Amino acid sequence: MIDPAAPVLAVTGLARERRLAAGPGVEAVGAGGSPVRLRALLDARVPPGCRAVVSFGIAGGLDPALRPGDVVVGTGVVTGDGRRPADLDAAAALLGLLGDLPNRVVSADLAGVDAAVLAVADKVALRAGTQAAAVDMESHVAAAFAGRHGLPFAALRVICDPADRALPPFAAEALTPDGEPDIRGVLWALATGRARVGDLVRLGRDSAAAFAVLGRCRALLGAGLGVPRPEPAAS
């Protein structure tokens, strides 16, 4: 039985995503971009303590038509082990609430990975193998958790780095375990030549665009991230 009074669980990677997702009817969790830590965090939730699970945040583009700030409402999550579909009612509710968003909103699959996809060639290969529109490191973990507990799953991801843009190698390591930017790590990458100022400027511009749209999405979704409450059981 799903408790209709329980919160929606927002699963995020970055601390900024977690802070945006939190609000009335929402409990937000994250693990700093580490699927291993995220699995452990979710596995410790016994009982799950939520009525639905939403993967919420930014993502890398795989569909070459998508640009920074475009929104993907997930129809499912594809991994090497197969595909987990999203809850149709939850996905439809999110799409309906985003109708006034001026940005492009598409309904498509997401790819879930355990390691950051940085190179353009790797994005192209992942797109060819999954047909997913975007990739992130939390949606597959969140979908598996929802599936184990019989909970509705949905996903909302905003494109940050597009399919034709590589991420600098340090990007996969420039986070603290809480998902905050690791300033020391970034400075070390610059000092050792693993990052260039131009990379940082471009990444900052893309992430600013993505987070601006993510904030607008959050405002439109409202309480419970827009996920409908389950109907009470008939007496």
PDB file of N, CA and C in Angstrom, residues 1-95:
ATOM      1  N   MET A   1       0.831  -1.194   0.000  1.00  0.00           N
ATOM      2  CA  MET A   1       0.000   0.000   0.000  1.00  0.00           C
ATOM      3  C   MET A   1       0.875   1.258   0.000  1.00  0.00           C
ATOM      4  N   ILE A   2       0.527   2.229  -0.840  1.00  0.00           N
ATOM      5  CA  ILE A   2       1.246   3.499  -0.895  1.00  0.00           C
ATOM      6  C   ILE A   2       0.501   4.503  -0.032  1.00  0.00           C
ATOM      7  N   ASP A   3       1.206   5.133   0.874  1.00  0.00           N
ATOM      8  CA  ASP A   3       0.616   6.126   1.764  1.00  0.00           C
ATOM      9  C   ASP A   3       0.465   7.446   1.007  1.00  0.00           C
ATOM     10  N   PRO A   4      -0.755   7.900   0.730  1.00  0.00           N
ATOM     11  CA  PRO A   4      -0.917   9.140  -0.038  1.00  0.00           C
ATOM     12  C   PRO A   4      -0.431  10.376   0.710  1.00  0.00           C
ATOM     13  N   ALA A   5      -0.241  10.268   2.033  1.00  0.00           N
ATOM     14  CA  ALA A   5       0.248  11.407   2.810  1.00  0.00           C
ATOM     15  C   ALA A   5       1.774  11.491   2.832  1.00  0.00           C
ATOM     16  N   ALA A   6       2.445  10.449   2.339  1.00  0.00           N
ATOM     17  CA  ALA A   6       3.910  10.434   2.342  1.00  0.00           C
ATOM     18  C   ALA A   6       4.442  11.412   1.295  1.00  0.00           C
ATOM     19  N   PRO A   7       5.673  11.894   1.458  1.00  0.00           N
ATOM     20  CA  PRO A   7       6.237  12.821   0.467  1.00  0.00           C
ATOM     21  C   PRO A   7       6.680  12.097  -0.805  1.00  0.00           C
ATOM     22  N   VAL A   8       6.886  12.870  -1.838  1.00  0.00           N
ATOM     23  CA  VAL A   8       7.570  12.395  -3.035  1.00  0.00           C
ATOM     24  C   VAL A   8       9.065  12.475  -2.759  1.00  0.00           C
ATOM     25  N   LEU A   9       9.806  11.449  -3.159  1.00  0.00           N
ATOM     26  CA  LEU A   9      11.251  11.432  -2.965  1.00  0.00           C
ATOM     27  C   LEU A   9      11.928  11.936  -4.232  1.00  0.00           C
ATOM     28  N   ALA A  10      12.607  13.066  -4.148  1.00  0.00           N
ATOM     29  CA  ALA A  10      13.379  13.605  -5.268  1.00  0.00           C
ATOM     30  C   ALA A  10      14.809  13.096  -5.166  1.00  0.00           C
ATOM     31  N   VAL A  11      15.270  12.402  -6.186  1.00  0.00           N
ATOM     32  CA  VAL A  11      16.621  11.830  -6.206  1.00  0.00           C
ATOM     33  C   VAL A  11      17.489  12.701  -7.105  1.00  0.00           C
ATOM     34  N   THR A  12      18.567  13.222  -6.519  1.00  0.00           N
ATOM     35  CA  THR A  12      19.428  14.171  -7.218  1.00  0.00           C
ATOM     36  C   THR A  12      20.886  13.744  -7.094  1.00  0.00           C
ATOM     37  N   GLY A  13      21.754  14.462  -7.807  1.00  0.00           N
ATOM     38  CA  GLY A  13      23.184  14.225  -7.683  1.00  0.00           C
ATOM     39  C   GLY A  13      23.898  15.408  -7.060  1.00  0.00           C
ATOM     40  N   LEU A  14      23.581  16.597  -7.532  1.00  0.00           N
ATOM     41  CA  LEU A  14      24.253  17.812  -7.073  1.00  0.00           C
ATOM     42  C   LEU A  14      23.491  18.451  -5.916  1.00  0.00           C
ATOM     43  N   ALA A  15      24.234  19.100  -5.033  1.00  0.00           N
ATOM     44  CA  ALA A  15      23.599  19.779  -3.902  1.00  0.00           C
ATOM     45  C   ALA A  15      22.631  20.851  -4.383  1.00  0.00           C
ATOM     46  N   ARG A  16      22.986  21.537  -5.450  1.00  0.00           N
ATOM     47  CA  ARG A  16      22.096  22.583  -5.973  1.00  0.00           C
ATOM     48  C   ARG A  16      20.783  21.987  -6.476  1.00  0.00           C
ATOM     49  N   GLU A  17      20.838  20.830  -7.102  1.00  0.00           N
ATOM     50  CA  GLU A  17      19.622  20.136  -7.517  1.00  0.00           C
ATOM     51  C   GLU A  17      18.773  19.776  -6.302  1.00  0.00           C
ATOM     52  N   ARG A  18      19.430  19.277  -5.273  1.00  0.00           N
ATOM     53  CA  ARG A  18      18.713  18.865  -4.064  1.00  0.00           C
ATOM     54  C   ARG A  18      18.003  20.039  -3.410  1.00  0.00           C
ATOM     55  N   ARG A  19      18.684  21.173  -3.338  1.00  0.00           N
ATOM     56  CA  ARG A  19      18.056  22.345  -2.731  1.00  0.00           C
ATOM     57  C   ARG A  19      16.871  22.839  -3.569  1.00  0.00           C
ATOM     58  N   LEU A  20      16.987  22.787  -4.882  1.00  0.00           N
ATOM     59  CA  LEU A  20      15.876  23.201  -5.735  1.00  0.00           C
ATOM     60  C   LEU A  20      14.677  22.280  -5.581  1.00  0.00           C
ATOM     61  N   ALA A  21      14.925  20.992  -5.502  1.00  0.00           N
ATOM     62  CA  ALA A  21      13.828  20.020  -5.461  1.00  0.00           C
ATOM     63  C   ALA A  21      13.052  20.080  -4.159  1.00  0.00           C
ATOM     64  N   ALA A  22      13.715  20.362  -3.045  1.00  0.00           N
ATOM     65  CA  ALA A  22      13.074  20.333  -1.729  1.00  0.00           C
ATOM     66  C   ALA A  22      11.939  21.349  -1.655  1.00  0.00           C
ATOM     67  N   GLY A  23      10.899  20.978  -0.894  1.00  0.00           N
ATOM     68  CA  GLY A  23       9.763  21.870  -0.730  1.00  0.00           C
ATOM     69  C   GLY A  23       8.578  21.113  -0.187  1.00  0.00           C
ATOM     70  N   PRO A  24       7.408  21.743  -0.163  1.00  0.00           N
ATOM     71  CA  PRO A  24       6.215  21.074   0.366  1.00  0.00           C
ATOM     72  C   PRO A  24       5.935  19.753  -0.341  1.00  0.00           C
ATOM     73  N   GLY A  25       5.775  18.708   0.445  1.00  0.00           N
ATOM     74  CA  GLY A  25       5.459  17.401  -0.111  1.00  0.00           C
ATOM     75  C   GLY A  25       6.609  16.708  -0.780  1.00  0.00           C
ATOM     76  N   VAL A  26       7.826  17.220  -0.598  1.00  0.00           N
ATOM     77  CA  VAL A  26       9.000  16.636  -1.263  1.00  0.00           C
ATOM     78  C   VAL A  26      10.117  16.435  -0.249  1.00  0.00           C
ATOM     79  N   GLU A  27      10.693  15.245  -0.245  1.00  0.00           N
ATOM     80  CA  GLU A  27      11.944  14.986   0.456  1.00  0.00           C
ATOM     81  C   GLU A  27      13.018  14.789  -0.596  1.00  0.00           C
ATOM     82  N   ALA A  28      14.073  15.575  -0.542  1.00  0.00           N
ATOM     83  CA  ALA A  28      15.130  15.515  -1.555  1.00  0.00           C
ATOM     84  C   ALA A  28      16.380  14.871  -0.978  1.00  0.00           C
ATOM     85  N   VAL A  29      16.955  13.944  -1.730  1.00  0.00           N
ATOM     86  CA  VAL A  29      18.187  13.278  -1.330  1.00  0.00           C
ATOM     87  C   VAL A  29      19.173  13.321  -2.493  1.00  0.00           C
ATOM     88  N   GLY A  30      20.446  13.155  -2.178  1.00  0.00           N
ATOM     89  CA  GLY A  30      21.479  13.119  -3.208  1.00  0.00           C
ATOM     90  C   GLY A  30      22.747  12.521  -2.659  1.00  0.00           C
ATOM     91  N   ALA A  31      23.655  12.183  -3.551  1.00  0.00           N
ATOM     92  CA  ALA A  31      24.879  11.499  -3.138  1.00  0.00           C
ATOM     93  C   ALA A  31      26.099  11.997  -3.889  1.00  0.00           C
ATOM     94  N   GLY A  32      26.090  13.252  -4.295  1.00  0.00           N
ATOM     95  CA  GLY A  32      27.285  13.832  -4.884  1.00  0.00           C
ATOM     96  C   GLY A  32      27.752  13.189  -6.166  1.00  0.00           C
ATOM     97  N   GLY A  33      26.820  12.759  -7.011  1.00  0.00           N
ATOM     98  CA  GLY A  33      27.211  12.181  -8.293  1.00  0.00           C
ATOM     99  C   GLY A  33      27.828  10.802  -8.207  1.00  0.00           C
ATOM    100  N   SER A  34      27.595  10.092  -7.101  1.00  0.00           N
ATOM    101  CA  SER A  34      28.129   8.736  -6.948  1.00  0.00           C
ATOM    102  C   SER A  34      26.981   7.736  -6.905  1.00  0.00           C
ATOM    103  N   PRO A  35      26.777   6.940  -7.963  1.00  0.00           N
ATOM    104  CA  PRO A  35      25.734   5.922  -7.918  1.00  0.00           C
ATOM    105  C   PRO A  35      25.926   4.909  -6.792  1.00  0.00           C
ATOM    106  N   VAL A  36      27.177   4.627  -6.428  1.00  0.00           N
ATOM    107  CA  VAL A  36      27.430   3.674  -5.335  1.00  0.00           C
ATOM    108  C   VAL A  36      26.890   4.230  -4.022  1.00  0.00           C
ATOM    109  N   ARG A  37      27.230   5.493  -3.716  1.00  0.00           N
ATOM    110  CA  ARG A  37      26.702   6.111  -2.498  1.00  0.00           C
ATOM    111  C   ARG A  37      25.190   6.245  -2.554  1.00  0.00           C
ATOM    112  N   LEU A  38      24.657   6.556  -3.728  1.00  0.00           N
ATOM    113  CA  LEU A  38      23.219   6.727  -3.867  1.00  0.00           C
ATOM    114  C   LEU A  38      22.488   5.410  -3.605  1.00  0.00           C
ATOM    115  N   ARG A  39      22.997   4.312  -4.143  1.00  0.00           N
ATOM    116  CA  ARG A  39      22.362   3.018  -3.880  1.00  0.00           C
ATOM    117  C   ARG A  39      22.350   2.701  -2.389  1.00  0.00           C
ATOM    118  N   ALA A  40      23.466   2.964  -1.721  1.00  0.00           N
ATOM    119  CA  ALA A  40      23.540   2.691  -0.289  1.00  0.00           C
ATOM    120  C   ALA A  40      22.553   3.567   0.474  1.00  0.00           C
ATOM    121  N   LEU A  41      22.461   4.824   0.095  1.00  0.00           N
ATOM    122  CA  LEU A  41      21.541   5.746   0.754  1.00  0.00           C
ATOM    123  C   LEU A  41      20.096   5.286   0.595  1.00  0.00           C
ATOM    124  N   LEU A  42      19.722   4.875  -0.611  1.00  0.00           N
ATOM    125  CA  LEU A  42      18.352   4.438  -0.855  1.00  0.00           C
ATOM    126  C   LEU A  42      18.074   3.080  -0.223  1.00  0.00           C
ATOM    127  N   ASP A  43      19.041   2.182  -0.252  1.00  0.00           N
ATOM    128  CA  ASP A  43      18.840   0.857   0.345  1.00  0.00           C
ATOM    129  C   ASP A  43      18.598   0.948   1.848  1.00  0.00           C
ATOM    130  N   ALA A  44      19.117   2.011   2.471  1.00  0.00           N
ATOM    131  CA  ALA A  44      18.938   2.184   3.912  1.00  0.00           C
ATOM    132  C   ALA A  44      17.531   2.669   4.261  1.00  0.00           C
ATOM    133  N   ARG A  45      16.749   3.035   3.265  1.00  0.00           N
ATOM    134  CA  ARG A  45      15.392   3.520   3.513  1.00  0.00           C
ATOM    135  C   ARG A  45      14.442   2.336   3.621  1.00  0.00           C
ATOM    136  N   VAL A  46      14.277   1.824   4.807  1.00  0.00           N
ATOM    137  CA  VAL A  46      13.381   0.695   5.058  1.00  0.00           C
ATOM    138  C   VAL A  46      12.473   1.069   6.225  1.00  0.00           C
ATOM    139  N   PRO A  47      11.188   1.306   5.943  1.00  0.00           N
ATOM    140  CA  PRO A  47      10.501   1.305   4.651  1.00  0.00           C
ATOM    141  C   PRO A  47      10.922   2.505   3.793  1.00  0.00           C
ATOM    142  N   PRO A  48      10.459   2.567   2.537  1.00  0.00           N
ATOM    143  CA  PRO A  48      10.930   3.634   1.648  1.00  0.00           C
ATOM    144  C   PRO A  48      10.497   5.029   2.084  1.00  0.00           C
ATOM    145  N   GLY A  49       9.367   5.155   2.770  1.00  0.00           N
ATOM    146  CA  GLY A  49       8.960   6.445   3.316  1.00  0.00           C
ATOM    147  C   GLY A  49       8.574   7.483   2.292  1.00  0.00           C
ATOM    148  N   CYS A  50       8.045   7.067   1.149  1.00  0.00           N
ATOM    149  CA  CYS A  50       7.634   8.016   0.116  1.00  0.00           C
ATOM    150  C   CYS A  50       6.517   7.391  -0.705  1.00  0.00           C
ATOM    151  N   ARG A  51       5.801   8.230  -1.450  1.00  0.00           N
ATOM    152  CA  ARG A  51       4.700   7.729  -2.282  1.00  0.00           C
ATOM    153  C   ARG A  51       5.058   7.654  -3.760  1.00  0.00           C
ATOM    154  N   ALA A  52       6.191   8.239  -4.148  1.00  0.00           N
ATOM    155  CA  ALA A  52       6.674   8.215  -5.532  1.00  0.00           C
ATOM    156  C   ALA A  52       8.126   8.647  -5.524  1.00  0.00           C
ATOM    157  N   VAL A  53       8.806   8.362  -6.636  1.00  0.00           N
ATOM    158  CA  VAL A  53      10.224   8.702  -6.772  1.00  0.00           C
ATOM    159  C   VAL A  53      10.397   9.490  -8.066  1.00  0.00           C
ATOM    160  N   VAL A  54      11.076  10.644  -7.966  1.00  0.00           N
ATOM    161  CA  VAL A  54      11.337  11.467  -9.147  1.00  0.00           C
ATOM    162  C   VAL A  54      12.829  11.753  -9.236  1.00  0.00           C
ATOM    163  N   SER A  55      13.428  11.406 -10.361  1.00  0.00           N
ATOM    164  CA  SER A  55      14.811  11.799 -10.641  1.00  0.00           C
ATOM    165  C   SER A  55      14.769  13.223 -11.171  1.00  0.00           C
ATOM    166  N   PHE A  56      15.505  14.118 -10.497  1.00  0.00           N
ATOM    167  CA  PHE A  56      15.361  15.552 -10.767  1.00  0.00           C
ATOM    168  C   PHE A  56      16.729  16.207 -10.857  1.00  0.00           C
ATOM    169  N   GLY A  57      16.997  16.887 -11.970  1.00  0.00           N
ATOM    170  CA  GLY A  57      18.284  17.573 -12.076  1.00  0.00           C
ATOM    171  C   GLY A  57      18.655  17.894 -13.509  1.00  0.00           C
ATOM    172  N   ILE A  58      19.953  18.050 -13.730  1.00  0.00           N
ATOM    173  CA  ILE A  58      20.479  18.336 -15.055  1.00  0.00           C
ATOM    174  C   ILE A  58      21.037  17.047 -15.658  1.00  0.00           C
ATOM    175  N   ALA A  59      21.351  17.094 -16.934  1.00  0.00           N
ATOM    176  CA  ALA A  59      21.800  15.886 -17.626  1.00  0.00           C
ATOM    177  C   ALA A  59      22.660  16.265 -18.817  1.00  0.00           C
ATOM    178  N   GLY A  60      23.372  15.274 -19.346  1.00  0.00           N
ATOM    179  CA  GLY A  60      24.113  15.439 -20.584  1.00  0.00           C
ATOM    180  C   GLY A  60      23.245  15.082 -21.769  1.00  0.00           C
ATOM    181  N   GLY A  61      23.360  15.845 -22.829  1.00  0.00           N
ATOM    182  CA  GLY A  61      22.566  15.574 -24.017  1.00  0.00           C
ATOM    183  C   GLY A  61      23.131  14.423 -24.843  1.00  0.00           C
ATOM    184  N   LEU A  62      22.252  13.595 -25.358  1.00  0.00           N
ATOM    185  CA  LEU A  62      22.611  12.542 -26.310  1.00  0.00           C
ATOM    186  C   LEU A  62      21.947  12.780 -27.667  1.00  0.00           C
ATOM    187  N   ASP A  63      20.725  13.283 -27.643  1.00  0.00           N
ATOM    188  CA  ASP A  63      20.033  13.648 -28.877  1.00  0.00           C
ATOM    189  C   ASP A  63      20.671  14.943 -29.405  1.00  0.00           C
ATOM    190  N   PRO A  64      21.248  14.910 -30.607  1.00  0.00           N
ATOM    191  CA  PRO A  64      21.943  16.097 -31.109  1.00  0.00           C
ATOM    192  C   PRO A  64      21.033  17.299 -31.328  1.00  0.00           C
ATOM    193  N   ALA A  65      19.724  17.100 -31.316  1.00  0.00           N
ATOM    194  CA  ALA A  65      18.804  18.216 -31.505  1.00  0.00           C
ATOM    195  C   ALA A  65      18.601  19.028 -30.228  1.00  0.00           C
ATOM    196  N   LEU A  66      19.001  18.480 -29.079  1.00  0.00           N
ATOM    197  CA  LEU A  66      18.752  19.153 -27.804  1.00  0.00           C
ATOM    198  C   LEU A  66      19.900  20.083 -27.446  1.00  0.00           C
ATOM    199  N   ARG A  67      19.540  21.243 -26.898  1.00  0.00           N
ATOM    200  CA  ARG A  67      20.516  22.259 -26.521  1.00  0.00           C
ATOM    201  C   ARG A  67      20.409  22.550 -25.023  1.00  0.00           C
ATOM    202  N   PRO A  68      21.404  23.226 -24.436  1.00  0.00           N
ATOM    203  CA  PRO A  68      21.330  23.563 -23.015  1.00  0.00           C
ATOM    204  C   PRO A  68      20.036  24.310 -22.681  1.00  0.00           C
ATOM    205  N   GLY A  69      19.345  23.830 -21.641  1.00  0.00           N
ATOM    206  CA  GLY A  69      18.077  24.423 -21.244  1.00  0.00           C
ATOM    207  C   GLY A  69      16.861  23.683 -21.754  1.00  0.00           C
ATOM    208  N   ASP A  70      17.027  22.756 -22.695  1.00  0.00           N
ATOM    209  CA  ASP A  70      15.905  21.912 -23.110  1.00  0.00           C
ATOM    210  C   ASP A  70      15.591  20.909 -22.002  1.00  0.00           C
ATOM    211  N   VAL A  71      14.324  20.522 -21.909  1.00  0.00           N
ATOM    212  CA  VAL A  71      13.846  19.683 -20.811  1.00  0.00           C
ATOM    213  C   VAL A  71      13.439  18.313 -21.347  1.00  0.00           C
ATOM    214  N   VAL A  72      13.849  17.273 -20.628  1.00  0.00           N
ATOM    215  CA  VAL A  72      13.450  15.907 -20.960  1.00  0.00           C
ATOM    216  C   VAL A  72      12.629  15.353 -19.798  1.00  0.00           C
ATOM    217  N   VAL A  73      11.384  14.997 -20.082  1.00  0.00           N
ATOM    218  CA  VAL A  73      10.562  14.254 -19.129  1.00  0.00           C
ATOM    219  C   VAL A  73      10.677  12.785 -19.526  1.00  0.00           C
ATOM    220  N   GLY A  74      11.201  11.982 -18.622  1.00  0.00           N
ATOM    221  CA  GLY A  74      11.553  10.610 -18.974  1.00  0.00           C
ATOM    222  C   GLY A  74      10.362   9.701 -19.223  1.00  0.00           C
ATOM    223  N   THR A  75      10.441   8.933 -20.303  1.00  0.00           N
ATOM    224  CA  THR A  75       9.479   7.866 -20.543  1.00  0.00           C
ATOM    225  C   THR A  75       9.989   6.545 -19.981  1.00  0.00           C
ATOM    226  N   GLY A  76      11.278   6.482 -19.684  1.00  0.00           N
ATOM    227  CA  GLY A  76      11.906   5.295 -19.125  1.00  0.00           C
ATOM    228  C   GLY A  76      13.395   5.543 -18.976  1.00  0.00           C
ATOM    229  N   VAL A  77      14.068   4.567 -18.373  1.00  0.00           N
ATOM    230  CA  VAL A  77      15.513   4.648 -18.167  1.00  0.00           C
ATOM    231  C   VAL A  77      16.151   3.391 -18.738  1.00  0.00           C
ATOM    232  N   VAL A  78      17.147   3.572 -19.599  1.00  0.00           N
ATOM    233  CA  VAL A  78      17.814   2.458 -20.265  1.00  0.00           C
ATOM    234  C   VAL A  78      19.220   2.290 -19.700  1.00  0.00           C
ATOM    235  N   THR A  79      19.573   1.052 -19.349  1.00  0.00           N
ATOM    236  CA  THR A  79      20.926   0.706 -18.932  1.00  0.00           C
ATOM    237  C   THR A  79      21.361  -0.533 -19.701  1.00  0.00           C
ATOM    238  N   GLY A  80      22.562  -0.999 -19.406  1.00  0.00           N
ATOM    239  CA  GLY A  80      23.031  -2.227 -20.035  1.00  0.00           C
ATOM    240  C   GLY A  80      22.207  -3.440 -19.662  1.00  0.00           C
ATOM    241  N   ASP A  81      21.426  -3.330 -18.580  1.00  0.00           N
ATOM    242  CA  ASP A  81      20.595  -4.442 -18.124  1.00  0.00           C
ATOM    243  C   ASP A  81      19.182  -4.397 -18.668  1.00  0.00           C
ATOM    244  N   GLY A  82      18.850  -3.364 -19.423  1.00  0.00           N
ATOM    245  CA  GLY A  82      17.502  -3.273 -19.966  1.00  0.00           C
ATOM    246  C   GLY A  82      16.879  -1.914 -19.726  1.00  0.00           C
ATOM    247  N   ARG A  83      15.569  -1.871 -19.821  1.00  0.00           N
ATOM    248  CA  ARG A  83      14.829  -0.608 -19.710  1.00  0.00           C
ATOM    249  C   ARG A  83      13.781  -0.700 -18.604  1.00  0.00           C
ATOM    250  N   ARG A  84      13.698   0.346 -17.801  1.00  0.00           N
ATOM    251  CA  ARG A  84      12.652   0.469 -16.791  1.00  0.00           C
ATOM    252  C   ARG A  84      11.744   1.618 -17.210  1.00  0.00           C
ATOM    253  N   PRO A  85      10.459   1.355 -17.423  1.00  0.00           N
ATOM    254  CA  PRO A  85       9.572   2.436 -17.852  1.00  0.00           C
ATOM    255  C   PRO A  85       9.216   3.367 -16.701  1.00  0.00           C
ATOM    256  N   ALA A  86       8.924   4.605 -17.046  1.00  0.00           N
ATOM    257  CA  ALA A  86       8.394   5.550 -16.073  1.00  0.00           C
ATOM    258  C   ALA A  86       6.897   5.325 -15.908  1.00  0.00           C
ATOM    259  N   ASP A  87       6.349   5.837 -14.822  1.00  0.00           N
ATOM    260  CA  ASP A  87       4.913   5.763 -14.597  1.00  0.00           C
ATOM    261  C   ASP A  87       4.217   6.727 -15.560  1.00  0.00           C
ATOM    262  N   LEU A  88       3.292   6.217 -16.345  1.00  0.00           N
ATOM    263  CA  LEU A  88       2.664   7.033 -17.389  1.00  0.00           C
ATOM    264  C   LEU A  88       1.873   8.191 -16.811  1.00  0.00           C
ATOM    265  N   ASP A  89       1.149   7.949 -15.713  1.00  0.00           N
ATOM    266  CA  ASP A  89       0.344   9.013 -15.121  1.00  0.00           C
ATOM    267  C   ASP A  89       1.229  10.127 -14.552  1.00  0.00           C
ATOM    268  N   ALA A  90       2.304   9.728 -13.888  1.00  0.00           N
ATOM    269  CA  ALA A  90       3.211  10.730 -13.311  1.00  0.00           C
ATOM    270  C   ALA A  90       3.878  11.550 -14.420  1.00  0.00           C
ATOM    271  N   ALA A  91       4.347  10.864 -15.471  1.00  0.00           N
ATOM    272  CA  ALA A  91       4.998  11.573 -16.579  1.00  0.00           C
ATOM    273  C   ALA A  91       4.025  12.535 -17.258  1.00  0.00           C
ATOM    274  N   ALA A  92       2.788  12.087 -17.446  1.00  0.00           N
ATOM    275  CA  ALA A  92       1.790  12.949 -18.078  1.00  0.00           C
ATOM    276  C   ALA A  92       1.480  14.167 -17.217  1.00  0.00           C
ATOM    277  N   ALA A  93       1.452  13.970 -15.893  1.00  0.00           N
ATOM    278  CA  ALA A  93       1.191  15.090 -14.994  1.00  0.00           C
ATOM    279  C   ALA A  93       2.307  16.129 -15.082  1.00  0.00           C
ATOM    280  N   LEU A  94       3.557  15.668 -15.116  1.00  0.00           N
ATOM    281  CA  LEU A  94       4.681  16.593 -15.234  1.00  0.00           C
ATOM    282  C   LEU A  94       4.607  17.358 -16.557  1.00  0.00           C
ATOM    283  N   LEU A  95       4.340  16.663 -17.635  1.00  0.00           N
ATOM    284  CA  LEU A  95       4.251  17.321 -18.943  1.00  0.00           C
ATOM    285  C   LEU A  95       3.148  18.371 -18.946  1.00  0.00           C
TER     286      LEU A  95
END
